Amino acid sequence: MNDKGYIFSDDWFSHNLPALEPLLDHLQPQRILEIGSYEGRSACYFVEKALQYQDKVQIYCVDTWLGGREHIGKHDMNVAENRFDHNLKQAADHFPQAEIIKHKSTSQTAMMTLCVQGWENYFDFVYVDGSHEAPDVLADALLAHRLVRAGGVIAFDDYLWSPLPDGEQDHYLLVKPAVDAYVNAFQRKVRVLQGLPAYQLYVQKLAN
């Protein structure tokens, strides 16, 4: 990826590749929805990876570029958005087979709009890495379930992440309780993919 003129500062993504690579090799997605894009590192990777298998690729990137609690005082989100725009332009220039659509809005607004526009059961792969607050994660999970096709996969990043030390966790600020609630409620309609590192959780949709 580094020979395309991309500009990245932080790398919160590459450590997931040992689990993501075999998953994507099997799934071979063509239509991808990404919730939380930051500087575009993951989106650029998904474009390049999917084009190993597909002649054309479509990726929707959703972010407010306002940041969450974990970004306050640490990251300039205007710079992050500018880098996203630069990086995805580089990707589009190098890979004209990729259709890249940027949605600058909350994930819930973007996904509800996609549902209303008839995109339910459309995406092969949904990558959820937006707000880490449990109510937002749960809403993202429920909407992602509507938008991913049967047989497609939803990946939840930071499943085991906590902004607070062990023993002091606040469930409102955790991804795991929200994802677990979704998986438990939809237990007959989803399958958790086993045998992969648990920092991310991968859920395959079986039915609506």
PDB file of C-alpha atoms in Angstrom:
ATOM      1  CA  MET A   1       0.000   0.000   0.000  1.00  0.00           C
ATOM      2  CA  ASN A   2       2.827   2.397   0.756  1.00  0.00           C
ATOM      3  CA  ASP A   3       3.762   2.933  -2.899  1.00  0.00           C
ATOM      4  CA  LYS A   4       0.503   4.725  -3.791  1.00  0.00           C
ATOM      5  CA  GLY A   5       1.256   8.107  -2.221  1.00  0.00           C
ATOM      6  CA  TYR A   6      -0.947   7.544   0.819  1.00  0.00           C
ATOM      7  CA  ILE A   7      -0.371   9.688   3.902  1.00  0.00           C
ATOM      8  CA  PHE A   8      -1.154   8.103   7.271  1.00  0.00           C
ATOM      9  CA  SER A   9      -0.229   9.111  10.807  1.00  0.00           C
ATOM     10  CA  ASP A  10      -1.776   6.513  13.123  1.00  0.00           C
ATOM     11  CA  ASP A  11      -2.060   2.799  12.434  1.00  0.00           C
ATOM     12  CA  TRP A  12      -4.908   1.248  14.394  1.00  0.00           C
ATOM     13  CA  PHE A  13      -5.677  -1.247  11.651  1.00  0.00           C
ATOM     14  CA  SER A  14      -2.731  -3.378  10.514  1.00  0.00           C
ATOM     15  CA  HIS A  15      -2.687  -5.550  13.652  1.00  0.00           C
ATOM     16  CA  ASN A  16      -6.055  -6.947  12.510  1.00  0.00           C
ATOM     17  CA  LEU A  17      -4.716  -8.273   9.196  1.00  0.00           C
ATOM     18  CA  PRO A  18      -3.803 -11.790  10.397  1.00  0.00           C
ATOM     19  CA  ALA A  19      -7.516 -12.399  11.015  1.00  0.00           C
ATOM     20  CA  LEU A  20      -8.928 -10.212   8.242  1.00  0.00           C
ATOM     21  CA  GLU A  21      -6.782 -11.593   5.408  1.00  0.00           C
ATOM     22  CA  PRO A  22      -8.109 -15.182   5.496  1.00  0.00           C
ATOM     23  CA  LEU A  23     -11.644 -13.937   6.136  1.00  0.00           C
ATOM     24  CA  LEU A  24     -11.582 -11.714   3.045  1.00  0.00           C
ATOM     25  CA  ASP A  25      -9.810 -14.370   0.984  1.00  0.00           C
ATOM     26  CA  HIS A  26     -12.810 -16.610   1.633  1.00  0.00           C
ATOM     27  CA  LEU A  27     -15.538 -13.968   1.361  1.00  0.00           C
ATOM     28  CA  GLN A  28     -14.087 -12.114  -1.666  1.00  0.00           C
ATOM     29  CA  PRO A  29     -16.319  -9.052  -1.172  1.00  0.00           C
ATOM     30  CA  GLN A  30     -17.282  -6.738  -3.998  1.00  0.00           C
ATOM     31  CA  ARG A  31     -19.649  -4.360  -2.159  1.00  0.00           C
ATOM     32  CA  ILE A  32     -18.259  -2.982   1.110  1.00  0.00           C
ATOM     33  CA  LEU A  33     -19.670  -0.624   3.733  1.00  0.00           C
ATOM     34  CA  GLU A  34     -17.262   0.960   6.196  1.00  0.00           C
ATOM     35  CA  ILE A  35     -18.475   2.698   9.354  1.00  0.00           C
ATOM     36  CA  GLY A  36     -15.681   4.894  10.679  1.00  0.00           C
ATOM     37  CA  SER A  37     -12.990   5.813   8.150  1.00  0.00           C
ATOM     38  CA  TYR A  38     -10.610   8.266   9.882  1.00  0.00           C
ATOM     39  CA  GLU A  39      -7.633   8.726   7.493  1.00  0.00           C
ATOM     40  CA  GLY A  40      -8.724   5.981   5.096  1.00  0.00           C
ATOM     41  CA  ARG A  41      -6.131   3.319   5.887  1.00  0.00           C
ATOM     42  CA  SER A  42      -8.692   0.524   6.164  1.00  0.00           C
ATOM     43  CA  ALA A  43     -10.688   1.735   3.146  1.00  0.00           C
ATOM     44  CA  CYS A  44      -7.583   1.778   0.942  1.00  0.00           C
ATOM     45  CA  TYR A  45      -6.731  -1.710   2.111  1.00  0.00           C
ATOM     46  CA  PHE A  46     -10.245  -2.989   1.391  1.00  0.00           C
ATOM     47  CA  VAL A  47     -10.129  -1.529  -2.133  1.00  0.00           C
ATOM     48  CA  GLU A  48      -6.799  -3.148  -2.931  1.00  0.00           C
ATOM     49  CA  LYS A  49      -7.727  -6.454  -1.306  1.00  0.00           C
ATOM     50  CA  ALA A  50     -11.110  -6.774  -3.004  1.00  0.00           C
ATOM     51  CA  LEU A  51      -9.615  -6.034  -6.418  1.00  0.00           C
ATOM     52  CA  GLN A  52      -7.491  -9.147  -6.061  1.00  0.00           C
ATOM     53  CA  TYR A  53     -10.713 -11.091  -6.643  1.00  0.00           C
ATOM     54  CA  GLN A  54     -13.180  -8.744  -8.320  1.00  0.00           C
ATOM     55  CA  ASP A  55     -13.092  -6.758 -11.567  1.00  0.00           C
ATOM     56  CA  LYS A  56     -14.958  -3.892  -9.913  1.00  0.00           C
ATOM     57  CA  VAL A  57     -15.369  -2.856  -6.306  1.00  0.00           C
ATOM     58  CA  GLN A  58     -17.757  -0.503  -4.545  1.00  0.00           C
ATOM     59  CA  ILE A  59     -17.018   0.906  -1.089  1.00  0.00           C
ATOM     60  CA  TYR A  60     -19.143   3.284   0.990  1.00  0.00           C
ATOM     61  CA  CYS A  61     -17.181   5.160   3.662  1.00  0.00           C
ATOM     62  CA  VAL A  62     -19.169   6.718   6.510  1.00  0.00           C
ATOM     63  CA  ASP A  63     -17.735   9.084   9.126  1.00  0.00           C
ATOM     64  CA  THR A  64     -18.604  12.390  10.787  1.00  0.00           C
ATOM     65  CA  TRP A  65     -14.924  13.318  11.069  1.00  0.00           C
ATOM     66  CA  LEU A  66     -15.787  14.847  14.427  1.00  0.00           C
ATOM     67  CA  GLY A  67     -14.132  12.127  16.489  1.00  0.00           C
ATOM     68  CA  GLY A  68     -15.244  10.333  19.628  1.00  0.00           C
ATOM     69  CA  ARG A  69     -14.264  10.611  23.256  1.00  0.00           C
ATOM     70  CA  GLU A  70     -10.978   8.867  22.557  1.00  0.00           C
ATOM     71  CA  HIS A  71      -9.992  11.570  20.028  1.00  0.00           C
ATOM     72  CA  ILE A  72     -10.682  14.676  22.107  1.00  0.00           C
ATOM     73  CA  GLY A  73      -7.503  16.656  22.618  1.00  0.00           C
ATOM     74  CA  LYS A  74      -5.415  14.008  20.862  1.00  0.00           C
ATOM     75  CA  HIS A  75      -6.278  14.109  17.176  1.00  0.00           C
ATOM     76  CA  ASP A  76      -7.143  16.910  14.753  1.00  0.00           C
ATOM     77  CA  MET A  77     -10.139  15.501  12.895  1.00  0.00           C
ATOM     78  CA  ASN A  78      -9.958  18.170  10.185  1.00  0.00           C
ATOM     79  CA  VAL A  79      -6.481  16.901   9.347  1.00  0.00           C
ATOM     80  CA  ALA A  80      -7.782  13.326   9.460  1.00  0.00           C
ATOM     81  CA  GLU A  81     -10.554  14.131   6.979  1.00  0.00           C
ATOM     82  CA  ASN A  82      -8.126  15.913   4.648  1.00  0.00           C
ATOM     83  CA  ARG A  83      -5.887  12.862   4.727  1.00  0.00           C
ATOM     84  CA  PHE A  84      -8.872  10.622   4.029  1.00  0.00           C
ATOM     85  CA  ASP A  85      -9.759  12.727   0.981  1.00  0.00           C
ATOM     86  CA  HIS A  86      -6.155  12.612  -0.245  1.00  0.00           C
ATOM     87  CA  ASN A  87      -5.742   8.893   0.348  1.00  0.00           C
ATOM     88  CA  LEU A  88      -8.986   7.861  -1.275  1.00  0.00           C
ATOM     89  CA  LYS A  89      -8.231  10.070  -4.280  1.00  0.00           C
ATOM     90  CA  GLN A  90      -4.915   8.257  -4.590  1.00  0.00           C
ATOM     91  CA  ALA A  91      -6.751   4.954  -4.418  1.00  0.00           C
ATOM     92  CA  ALA A  92      -9.294   6.067  -7.025  1.00  0.00           C
ATOM     93  CA  ASP A  93      -6.523   7.283  -9.345  1.00  0.00           C
ATOM     94  CA  HIS A  94      -4.594   4.017  -9.056  1.00  0.00           C
ATOM     95  CA  PHE A  95      -7.683   1.809  -9.190  1.00  0.00           C
ATOM     96  CA  PRO A  96     -10.342   3.241 -11.536  1.00  0.00           C
ATOM     97  CA  GLN A  97     -12.224  -0.055 -11.131  1.00  0.00           C
ATOM     98  CA  ALA A  98     -13.137   1.077  -7.602  1.00  0.00           C
ATOM     99  CA  GLU A  99     -16.212   3.185  -6.923  1.00  0.00           C
ATOM    100  CA  ILE A 100     -15.589   5.051  -3.666  1.00  0.00           C
ATOM    101  CA  ILE A 101     -18.479   6.915  -2.046  1.00  0.00           C
ATOM    102  CA  LYS A 102     -17.926   9.208   0.944  1.00  0.00           C
ATOM    103  CA  HIS A 103     -20.814   9.805   3.375  1.00  0.00           C
ATOM    104  CA  LYS A 104     -20.060  12.570   5.866  1.00  0.00           C
ATOM    105  CA  SER A 105     -22.752  11.969   8.455  1.00  0.00           C
ATOM    106  CA  THR A 106     -23.540   9.887  11.487  1.00  0.00           C
ATOM    107  CA  SER A 107     -23.569   6.178  10.829  1.00  0.00           C
ATOM    108  CA  GLN A 108     -27.218   5.862  11.761  1.00  0.00           C
ATOM    109  CA  THR A 109     -28.299   8.608   9.355  1.00  0.00           C
ATOM    110  CA  ALA A 110     -26.203   7.143   6.545  1.00  0.00           C
ATOM    111  CA  MET A 111     -27.360   3.574   7.062  1.00  0.00           C
ATOM    112  CA  MET A 112     -31.028   4.487   7.481  1.00  0.00           C
ATOM    113  CA  THR A 113     -30.770   6.471   4.250  1.00  0.00           C
ATOM    114  CA  LEU A 114     -29.283   3.457   2.481  1.00  0.00           C
ATOM    115  CA  CYS A 115     -32.129   1.303   3.793  1.00  0.00           C
ATOM    116  CA  VAL A 116     -34.747   3.774   2.577  1.00  0.00           C
ATOM    117  CA  GLN A 117     -33.044   3.923  -0.824  1.00  0.00           C
ATOM    118  CA  GLY A 118     -33.357   0.152  -1.204  1.00  0.00           C
ATOM    119  CA  TRP A 119     -29.878  -1.045  -0.296  1.00  0.00           C
ATOM    120  CA  GLU A 120     -30.963  -3.693   2.210  1.00  0.00           C
ATOM    121  CA  ASN A 121     -29.307  -7.099   1.749  1.00  0.00           C
ATOM    122  CA  TYR A 122     -26.790  -5.468  -0.594  1.00  0.00           C
ATOM    123  CA  PHE A 123     -23.325  -5.422   0.960  1.00  0.00           C
ATOM    124  CA  ASP A 124     -21.001  -8.397   1.134  1.00  0.00           C
ATOM    125  CA  PHE A 125     -18.943  -6.981   4.003  1.00  0.00           C
ATOM    126  CA  VAL A 126     -19.652  -4.324   6.636  1.00  0.00           C
ATOM    127  CA  TYR A 127     -16.787  -3.017   8.765  1.00  0.00           C
ATOM    128  CA  VAL A 128     -17.991  -1.302  11.942  1.00  0.00           C
ATOM    129  CA  ASP A 129     -15.426   0.966  13.590  1.00  0.00           C
ATOM    130  CA  GLY A 130     -17.383   4.123  14.401  1.00  0.00           C
ATOM    131  CA  SER A 131     -18.567   5.350  17.778  1.00  0.00           C
ATOM    132  CA  HIS A 132     -17.487   3.070  20.623  1.00  0.00           C
ATOM    133  CA  GLU A 133     -20.391   4.034  22.899  1.00  0.00           C
ATOM    134  CA  ALA A 134     -22.650   1.038  23.446  1.00  0.00           C
ATOM    135  CA  PRO A 135     -25.956   2.598  22.273  1.00  0.00           C
ATOM    136  CA  ASP A 136     -24.324   3.731  19.012  1.00  0.00           C
ATOM    137  CA  VAL A 137     -22.668   0.354  18.470  1.00  0.00           C
ATOM    138  CA  LEU A 138     -25.977  -1.442  18.980  1.00  0.00           C
ATOM    139  CA  ALA A 139     -27.717   0.833  16.463  1.00  0.00           C
ATOM    140  CA  ASP A 140     -24.867   0.268  13.995  1.00  0.00           C
ATOM    141  CA  ALA A 141     -25.164  -3.498  14.449  1.00  0.00           C
ATOM    142  CA  LEU A 142     -28.917  -3.559  13.862  1.00  0.00           C
ATOM    143  CA  LEU A 143     -28.677  -1.410  10.733  1.00  0.00           C
ATOM    144  CA  ALA A 144     -25.654  -3.313   9.445  1.00  0.00           C
ATOM    145  CA  HIS A 145     -27.692  -6.514   9.748  1.00  0.00           C
ATOM    146  CA  ARG A 146     -30.303  -5.056   7.410  1.00  0.00           C
ATOM    147  CA  LEU A 147     -27.743  -3.858   4.879  1.00  0.00           C
ATOM    148  CA  VAL A 148     -25.500  -6.934   4.657  1.00  0.00           C
ATOM    149  CA  ARG A 149     -26.638  -9.806   2.451  1.00  0.00           C
ATOM    150  CA  ALA A 150     -27.288 -13.305   3.742  1.00  0.00           C
ATOM    151  CA  GLY A 151     -23.916 -15.008   3.833  1.00  0.00           C
ATOM    152  CA  GLY A 152     -22.131 -11.677   4.204  1.00  0.00           C
ATOM    153  CA  VAL A 153     -20.063 -10.703   7.218  1.00  0.00           C
ATOM    154  CA  ILE A 154     -20.131  -7.840   9.713  1.00  0.00           C
ATOM    155  CA  ALA A 155     -16.774  -7.120  11.382  1.00  0.00           C
ATOM    156  CA  PHE A 156     -16.851  -5.286  14.707  1.00  0.00           C
ATOM    157  CA  ASP A 157     -13.559  -3.591  15.513  1.00  0.00           C
ATOM    158  CA  ASP A 158     -12.357  -2.974  19.083  1.00  0.00           C
ATOM    159  CA  TYR A 159     -14.628  -5.703  20.465  1.00  0.00           C
ATOM    160  CA  LEU A 160     -12.456  -5.998  23.579  1.00  0.00           C
ATOM    161  CA  TRP A 161     -11.310  -2.364  23.748  1.00  0.00           C
ATOM    162  CA  SER A 162     -11.878  -0.228  26.839  1.00  0.00           C
ATOM    163  CA  PRO A 163     -10.847   3.375  27.536  1.00  0.00           C
ATOM    164  CA  LEU A 164     -10.601   2.512  31.238  1.00  0.00           C
ATOM    165  CA  PRO A 165      -8.369   0.042  33.120  1.00  0.00           C
ATOM    166  CA  ASP A 166      -9.442  -3.529  33.830  1.00  0.00           C
ATOM    167  CA  GLY A 167     -11.938  -3.615  36.683  1.00  0.00           C
ATOM    168  CA  GLU A 168     -13.071  -0.036  36.064  1.00  0.00           C
ATOM    169  CA  GLN A 169     -14.894  -0.506  32.757  1.00  0.00           C
ATOM    170  CA  ASP A 170     -18.000   1.538  32.028  1.00  0.00           C
ATOM    171  CA  HIS A 171     -20.362  -0.547  29.884  1.00  0.00           C
ATOM    172  CA  TYR A 172     -21.696   2.598  28.219  1.00  0.00           C
ATOM    173  CA  LEU A 173     -18.225   3.119  26.717  1.00  0.00           C
ATOM    174  CA  LEU A 174     -17.687  -0.462  25.539  1.00  0.00           C
ATOM    175  CA  VAL A 175     -18.265  -2.156  22.189  1.00  0.00           C
ATOM    176  CA  LYS A 176     -18.610  -5.696  23.552  1.00  0.00           C
ATOM    177  CA  PRO A 177     -21.923  -5.392  25.490  1.00  0.00           C
ATOM    178  CA  ALA A 178     -23.653  -3.898  22.446  1.00  0.00           C
ATOM    179  CA  VAL A 179     -22.329  -6.500  20.024  1.00  0.00           C
ATOM    180  CA  ASP A 180     -23.207  -9.297  22.444  1.00  0.00           C
ATOM    181  CA  ALA A 181     -26.767  -7.946  22.723  1.00  0.00           C
ATOM    182  CA  TYR A 182     -27.089  -8.007  18.932  1.00  0.00           C
ATOM    183  CA  VAL A 183     -25.661 -11.511  18.608  1.00  0.00           C
ATOM    184  CA  ASN A 184     -27.851 -12.864  21.405  1.00  0.00           C
ATOM    185  CA  ALA A 185     -31.022 -11.283  20.029  1.00  0.00           C
ATOM    186  CA  PHE A 186     -30.319 -12.561  16.497  1.00  0.00           C
ATOM    187  CA  GLN A 187     -28.919 -15.934  17.539  1.00  0.00           C
ATOM    188  CA  ARG A 188     -31.018 -17.847  14.983  1.00  0.00           C
ATOM    189  CA  LYS A 189     -30.065 -15.476  12.192  1.00  0.00           C
ATOM    190  CA  VAL A 190     -26.306 -15.039  12.662  1.00  0.00           C
ATOM    191  CA  ARG A 191     -23.202 -17.108  13.232  1.00  0.00           C
ATOM    192  CA  VAL A 192     -20.133 -15.898  15.079  1.00  0.00           C
ATOM    193  CA  LEU A 193     -17.053 -16.984  13.139  1.00  0.00           C
ATOM    194  CA  GLN A 194     -14.838 -18.998  15.455  1.00  0.00           C
ATOM    195  CA  GLY A 195     -11.111 -19.569  15.626  1.00  0.00           C
ATOM    196  CA  LEU A 196     -10.089 -15.957  15.006  1.00  0.00           C
ATOM    197  CA  PRO A 197      -8.459 -13.442  17.392  1.00  0.00           C
ATOM    198  CA  ALA A 198     -11.151 -11.900  19.584  1.00  0.00           C
ATOM    199  CA  TYR A 199     -10.029  -8.265  19.449  1.00  0.00           C
ATOM    200  CA  GLN A 200     -12.423  -8.025  16.512  1.00  0.00           C
ATOM    201  CA  LEU A 201     -15.615 -10.061  16.282  1.00  0.00           C
ATOM    202  CA  TYR A 202     -16.812 -11.395  12.934  1.00  0.00           C
ATOM    203  CA  VAL A 203     -20.491 -12.209  12.525  1.00  0.00           C
ATOM    204  CA  GLN A 204     -21.963 -13.897   9.463  1.00  0.00           C
ATOM    205  CA  LYS A 205     -25.569 -13.104   8.622  1.00  0.00           C
ATOM    206  CA  LEU A 206     -27.672 -16.191   7.923  1.00  0.00           C
ATOM    207  CA  ALA A 207     -31.090 -14.582   7.478  1.00  0.00           C
ATOM    208  CA  ASN A 208     -32.962 -11.290   7.882  1.00  0.00           C
TER     209      ASN A 208
END
